[in-house]
Short mmCIF file of C-alpha atoms in Angstrom, two decimals:
data_model
loop_
_atom_site.label_atom_id
_atom_site.label_comp_id
_atom_site.label_asym_id
_atom_site.label_seq_id
_atom_site.Cartn_x
_atom_site.Cartn_y
_atom_site.Cartn_z
CA MET A 1 57.88 81.88 148.19
CA GLU A 2 61.08 83.00 147.94
CA THR A 3 63.33 80.35 146.62
CA LEU A 4 60.26 79.69 144.04
CA GLN A 5 60.93 83.79 142.89
CA GLY A 6 64.60 82.56 143.03
CA LYS A 7 64.12 79.97 140.72
CA ARG A 8 62.05 82.04 138.43
CA LYS A 9 64.38 84.82 138.00
CA ILE A 10 66.92 82.28 137.42
CA ASN A 11 64.95 80.52 134.90
CA SER A 12 64.34 84.10 133.55
CA ASP A 13 67.84 84.96 133.51
CA THR A 14 69.00 81.79 131.42
CA ILE A 15 66.18 81.82 128.88
CA PHE A 16 67.38 85.62 128.12
CA ASP A 17 71.15 84.29 127.70
CA ILE A 18 70.24 81.78 125.85
CA CYS A 19 68.57 84.45 124.02
CA VAL A 20 71.50 86.79 123.46
CA TYR A 21 73.73 83.82 122.33
CA PHE A 22 71.51 82.57 119.44
CA LEU A 23 71.43 86.16 118.71
CA CYS A 24 75.03 86.56 118.76
CA ALA A 25 75.59 83.15 116.41
CA ILE A 26 72.92 84.30 114.01
CA VAL A 27 74.87 88.04 113.91
CA PHE A 28 78.58 86.14 113.88
CA PHE A 29 77.03 83.68 110.95
CA VAL A 30 75.98 86.82 109.32
CA VAL A 31 79.64 88.52 108.96
CA ALA A 32 81.28 85.12 108.70
CA TYR A 33 79.87 83.65 106.23
CA PRO A 34 80.72 85.47 102.96
CA LEU A 35 84.34 85.80 104.14
CA TYR A 36 83.99 81.60 104.18
CA PHE A 37 82.12 81.74 100.89
CA VAL A 38 84.62 83.59 99.34
CA ILE A 39 87.50 81.46 100.22
CA ILE A 40 85.60 77.63 99.41
CA ALA A 41 84.59 79.48 95.85
CA SER A 42 88.02 80.69 94.96
CA VAL A 43 89.03 76.59 95.31
CA SER A 44 86.16 75.27 93.78
CA ASP A 45 84.43 74.92 90.66
CA SER A 46 83.46 78.09 88.96
CA THR A 47 80.78 76.19 87.28
CA MET A 48 79.56 75.19 90.45
CA VAL A 49 79.53 78.19 91.80
CA SER A 50 77.43 79.92 89.77
CA THR A 51 74.83 77.43 89.55
CA GLY A 52 74.87 77.42 93.45
CA GLN A 53 76.08 74.12 94.15
CA VAL A 54 78.78 75.55 96.54
CA LEU A 55 77.09 76.22 100.41
CA LEU A 56 79.39 74.82 102.91
CA LEU A 57 82.17 72.61 101.33
CA PRO A 58 84.18 73.36 98.12
CA LYS A 59 83.18 71.24 95.06
CA GLY A 60 85.32 70.61 92.16
CA PHE A 61 88.88 71.64 94.61
CA SER A 62 91.47 73.45 92.80
CA LEU A 63 94.09 75.87 93.05
CA TYR A 64 94.44 77.13 89.63
CA GLY A 65 93.50 80.73 90.52
CA TYR A 66 95.99 80.95 93.08
CA GLN A 67 98.60 79.33 90.44
CA GLU A 68 97.22 81.79 87.91
CA ILE A 69 97.38 85.23 90.63
CA PHE A 70 101.02 84.19 92.11
CA GLN A 71 103.31 83.21 88.77
CA ASP A 72 102.57 86.63 87.80
CA PRO A 73 105.67 88.40 88.50
CA ARG A 74 103.55 91.44 89.05
CA ILE A 75 102.02 90.44 92.10
CA TRP A 76 105.32 90.20 94.39
CA THR A 77 106.05 93.71 93.07
CA GLY A 78 102.37 95.10 93.91
CA TYR A 79 102.73 93.65 97.19
CA ARG A 80 106.34 95.22 98.15
CA ASN A 81 105.36 98.97 96.90
CA THR A 82 101.91 98.16 98.53
CA MET A 83 103.74 97.43 101.58
CA ILE A 84 106.23 100.49 101.18
CA TYR A 85 103.39 102.86 101.06
CA SER A 86 101.04 101.20 103.50
CA PHE A 87 103.45 101.62 106.43
CA GLY A 88 105.51 104.51 105.21
CA GLY A 89 102.28 106.62 104.99
CA THR A 90 100.59 105.20 107.74
CA PHE A 91 103.83 106.48 109.98
CA VAL A 92 103.91 110.05 108.11
CA ASN A 93 100.34 110.18 108.73
CA LEU A 94 100.63 109.40 112.63
CA LEU A 95 103.65 111.72 112.74
CA LEU A 96 101.68 114.63 111.76
CA THR A 97 98.32 113.80 112.85
CA LEU A 98 99.09 112.75 116.72
CA PRO A 99 101.09 116.36 117.53
CA ALA A 100 98.07 118.57 115.71
CA ALA A 101 96.10 117.01 117.93
CA TYR A 102 97.88 117.22 121.12
CA VAL A 103 98.25 121.07 120.05
CA LEU A 104 94.79 121.43 119.34
CA SER A 105 93.34 119.73 122.45
CA ARG A 106 95.26 122.01 124.68
CA GLN A 107 92.89 124.88 126.03
CA GLU A 108 95.77 127.45 126.75
CA PHE A 109 96.29 127.69 123.03
CA ARG A 110 94.18 130.32 121.78
CA ALA A 111 94.19 129.77 118.40
CA ARG A 112 93.12 126.24 118.53
CA ARG A 113 89.55 127.07 117.51
CA PRO A 114 89.72 128.98 114.35
CA LEU A 115 92.16 126.17 113.35
CA MET A 116 90.23 123.38 113.84
CA PHE A 117 87.72 125.47 111.83
CA PHE A 118 89.73 125.40 108.54
CA PHE A 119 90.56 121.57 109.55
CA ILE A 120 86.68 120.83 109.53
CA PHE A 121 86.08 122.98 106.62
CA THR A 122 88.22 120.58 104.54
CA MET A 123 86.07 117.68 105.53
CA PHE A 124 83.23 119.83 103.27
CA PHE A 125 84.78 121.63 100.53
CA ASN A 126 88.15 120.58 98.49
CA GLY A 127 89.22 121.94 95.35
CA GLY A 128 88.46 118.58 92.96
CA LEU A 129 90.49 116.23 91.21
CA ILE A 130 92.24 118.66 88.33
CA PRO A 131 93.53 121.40 91.21
CA THR A 132 94.93 118.43 93.46
CA TYR A 133 96.84 116.85 90.08
CA LEU A 134 98.23 120.12 89.47
CA LEU A 135 99.67 120.57 92.77
CA MET A 136 100.60 116.67 92.60
CA LYS A 137 102.39 117.87 89.19
CA ASP A 138 103.68 120.97 90.35
CA LEU A 139 105.43 119.38 93.32
CA GLN A 140 106.96 116.75 91.28
CA LEU A 141 105.50 114.00 92.83
CA LEU A 142 103.95 112.47 89.66
CA ASP A 143 105.18 108.71 88.69
CA THR A 144 107.04 108.48 92.21
CA MET A 145 106.37 106.99 95.47
CA TRP A 146 106.01 110.12 97.45
CA VAL A 147 102.78 110.99 96.21
CA PHE A 148 101.05 107.31 98.13
CA ILE A 149 102.81 109.00 101.27
CA PHE A 150 102.42 112.99 101.24
CA ASN A 151 99.17 113.92 99.42
CA PRO A 152 96.11 116.13 100.60
CA LEU A 153 94.95 113.11 102.91
CA THR A 154 98.01 112.93 104.36
CA VAL A 155 96.19 114.33 107.99
CA ASN A 156 92.56 112.97 108.05
CA VAL A 157 90.53 114.94 109.68
CA PHE A 158 88.30 113.02 111.04
CA ASN A 159 91.14 110.78 112.95
CA LEU A 160 92.37 114.10 113.94
CA ILE A 161 89.13 115.31 115.89
CA ILE A 162 89.32 111.19 117.10
CA ALA A 163 92.65 111.75 118.67
CA ARG A 164 91.97 115.41 119.97
CA THR A 165 89.19 114.30 121.92
CA PHE A 166 90.97 111.20 123.38
CA PHE A 167 93.65 114.00 124.68
CA GLU A 168 90.94 116.14 126.02
CA ASN A 169 89.24 113.69 127.62
CA THR A 170 92.06 110.91 128.80
CA ILE A 171 95.07 113.10 129.93
CA PRO A 172 94.14 115.14 132.94
CA LYS A 173 95.19 118.84 132.75
CA GLU A 174 96.95 117.99 136.18
CA MET A 175 99.45 115.87 134.85
CA TYR A 176 101.02 118.09 133.26
CA GLU A 177 101.12 120.74 135.91
CA ALA A 178 102.76 118.12 138.01
CA ALA A 179 105.16 117.48 134.51
CA THR A 180 106.11 120.86 134.36
CA MET A 181 106.97 121.10 138.35
CA ASP A 182 109.73 118.41 136.83
CA GLY A 183 110.80 120.94 134.38
CA CYS A 184 109.12 118.96 131.58
CA ASN A 185 107.92 121.24 128.61
CA HIS A 186 105.52 120.35 125.99
CA PHE A 187 107.60 118.09 124.02
CA THR A 188 109.01 116.09 126.35
CA PHE A 189 105.32 116.00 127.97
CA PHE A 190 104.08 114.81 124.62
CA TRP A 191 106.68 112.37 124.20
CA LYS A 192 107.35 110.46 127.30
CA ILE A 193 104.06 110.76 128.98
CA VAL A 194 101.27 111.34 126.26
CA LEU A 195 102.03 108.60 123.56
CA PRO A 196 103.01 105.82 126.16
CA LEU A 197 99.05 106.75 127.68
CA SER A 198 97.74 106.86 124.06
CA LYS A 199 98.58 103.46 122.77
CA ALA A 200 94.45 102.75 122.33
CA VAL A 201 93.62 105.68 119.93
CA ILE A 202 97.46 105.42 117.86
CA SER A 203 96.33 101.60 117.28
CA VAL A 204 92.64 102.86 115.95
CA ILE A 205 93.27 105.61 114.14
CA GLY A 206 96.74 103.66 112.50
CA LEU A 207 94.71 100.77 111.44
CA TYR A 208 92.54 103.45 109.75
CA TYR A 209 95.40 105.00 108.35
CA LEU A 210 96.61 101.41 107.34
CA VAL A 211 93.45 100.30 105.74
CA TRP A 212 93.07 103.52 103.67
CA HIS A 213 96.66 102.96 102.45
CA TRP A 214 96.47 99.09 101.58
CA ASN A 215 93.26 99.58 99.81
CA ASP A 216 94.30 103.03 97.78
CA PHE A 217 94.24 102.26 93.96
CA PHE A 218 92.76 105.59 93.15
CA THR A 219 96.13 107.34 93.31
CA GLY A 220 97.94 104.79 91.37
CA LEU A 221 95.76 105.36 88.94
CA ILE A 222 95.67 108.69 88.71
CA TYR A 223 99.03 109.93 89.39
CA ILE A 224 101.32 106.69 88.13
CA ARG A 225 102.29 105.58 84.97
CA ASP A 226 105.20 103.80 85.97
CA TYR A 227 103.99 100.18 86.18
CA SER A 228 107.01 99.38 88.51
CA LEU A 229 105.26 102.00 90.96
CA GLN A 230 102.01 100.76 90.93
CA PRO A 231 100.28 98.89 94.20
CA LEU A 232 98.82 95.55 94.85
CA GLN A 233 95.42 97.05 93.95
CA ILE A 234 96.36 98.04 90.28
CA VAL A 235 98.09 95.22 89.55
CA LEU A 236 95.04 92.87 91.01
CA ARG A 237 92.84 94.78 88.63
CA ASP A 238 94.91 94.24 85.70
CA ILE A 239 95.06 90.69 86.27
CA LEU A 240 91.09 91.00 86.83
CA LEU A 241 90.84 92.68 83.62
CA SER A 242 93.06 90.27 81.50
CA ASN A 243 91.51 87.50 82.36
CA GLN A 244 88.30 88.84 81.41
CA VAL A 245 89.58 89.69 78.38
CA SER A 246 91.31 86.40 77.52
CA MET A 247 87.88 84.89 78.12
CA GLN A 248 85.93 87.13 75.34
CA GLY A 249 88.90 86.56 73.25
CA THR A 250 89.10 82.60 73.13
CA GLY A 251 85.00 82.33 72.85
CA SER A 252 82.91 80.27 75.14
CA GLY A 253 82.91 77.60 71.93
CA ASP A 254 86.08 76.86 72.22
CA THR A 255 88.03 74.26 74.81
CA GLY A 256 90.33 77.07 76.23
CA GLY A 257 87.49 79.98 76.26
CA GLY A 258 85.52 76.90 78.16
CA TYR A 259 88.82 75.85 80.29
CA ALA A 260 88.93 79.88 80.83
CA GLN A 261 85.43 80.48 81.96
CA ARG A 262 85.64 77.04 84.38
CA TYR A 263 87.74 78.57 86.37
CA ALA A 264 87.41 82.37 86.22
CA ASP A 265 85.54 82.77 89.29
CA GLN A 266 88.44 80.85 90.98
CA ILE A 267 90.90 83.93 89.90
CA LYS A 268 88.16 86.49 90.61
CA TYR A 269 87.55 85.43 94.53
CA GLY A 270 91.24 84.44 94.55
CA VAL A 271 92.20 88.37 94.01
CA ILE A 272 89.88 88.86 97.02
CA ILE A 273 91.72 86.59 99.12
CA VAL A 274 94.97 88.07 98.23
CA ALA A 275 93.98 91.80 98.82
CA THR A 276 92.43 91.21 102.12
CA LEU A 277 94.41 88.51 103.74
CA PRO A 278 97.33 90.57 105.04
CA ILE A 279 95.12 93.26 106.73
CA LEU A 280 93.07 90.14 108.64
CA LEU A 281 96.05 88.62 109.86
CA LEU A 282 96.60 92.05 111.18
CA TYR A 283 93.75 92.39 113.11
CA PRO A 284 94.23 89.86 116.05
CA PHE A 285 97.52 91.77 116.91
CA ILE A 286 95.84 95.02 117.63
CA GLN A 287 92.24 93.62 118.87
CA LYS A 288 92.94 94.91 122.24
CA TYR A 289 94.06 98.14 121.62
CA PHE A 290 91.21 98.57 119.14
CA GLU A 291 88.51 97.64 121.50
CA LYS A 292 89.40 99.95 124.07
CA GLY A 293 90.10 102.87 121.41
CA VAL A 294 86.98 102.03 119.25
CA MET A 295 84.55 104.54 121.26
CA ILE A 296 86.67 107.08 121.44
CA GLY A 297 84.52 109.17 118.45
CA SER A 298 81.77 108.93 120.11
CA VAL A 299 82.87 111.17 123.27
CA LYS A 300 81.90 114.75 122.51
CA GLY A 301 84.72 116.96 122.73
#
């Protein structure tokens, strides 16, 4: 009888595992296929893509879209600018967010609740576009690279709350008490103890900041007129617009128009790959920290 029950239990566990693997495979397919489709569509004939003939393998293979994108000298200027804005901006974001979160996590700091109220207030109310533009103008940040790094979103309140919650729930109070007995002040404790123990939260909010800077095109659209300072997103947007204008200008009956129409989707999907590939390549290097820190915000503090 016990053997029969054990076999039934093993069989039920096996069936459950098969169902879990099957559901995971479906979820993976739903998430991964759109990205895979963008890749194969970027090297396929646009006519076949628009008619639904491209599903699993590329058809009418051509790298025309990537040639059109990378032969434009503006693309390299945009990459350079975006790299500077993304990594420089992320460094400044972390430089301001982490110390602020540490201070607000200290219970002995009496003003932490009123200050936290002012931070949270900005999540629901802000000055709007025109006052912000006038502020950037008065600070002489228009048409400078600094407007991408120092702006009203330099400290994201959501990331601040994540970091504060991590410090409150992960760094024991007894650790600071033991450090003070050895002559350690708050600055030394934060630099030598808190930061090395906070790789998970630093990776998570650093990735959030980096992705936001990488995808930011609104700042360049509003505050920048010098094209040599425009980020990659604005450059790719202009390439798409110029491609659409050339298609409309040549006309569908013209040979040039038919050629442009044939490879229009290659440029469109190629732009998506060029814009997202660097960030996708960055994920595997911080995945182990991201898995540890992604649930930090779910802990109430």
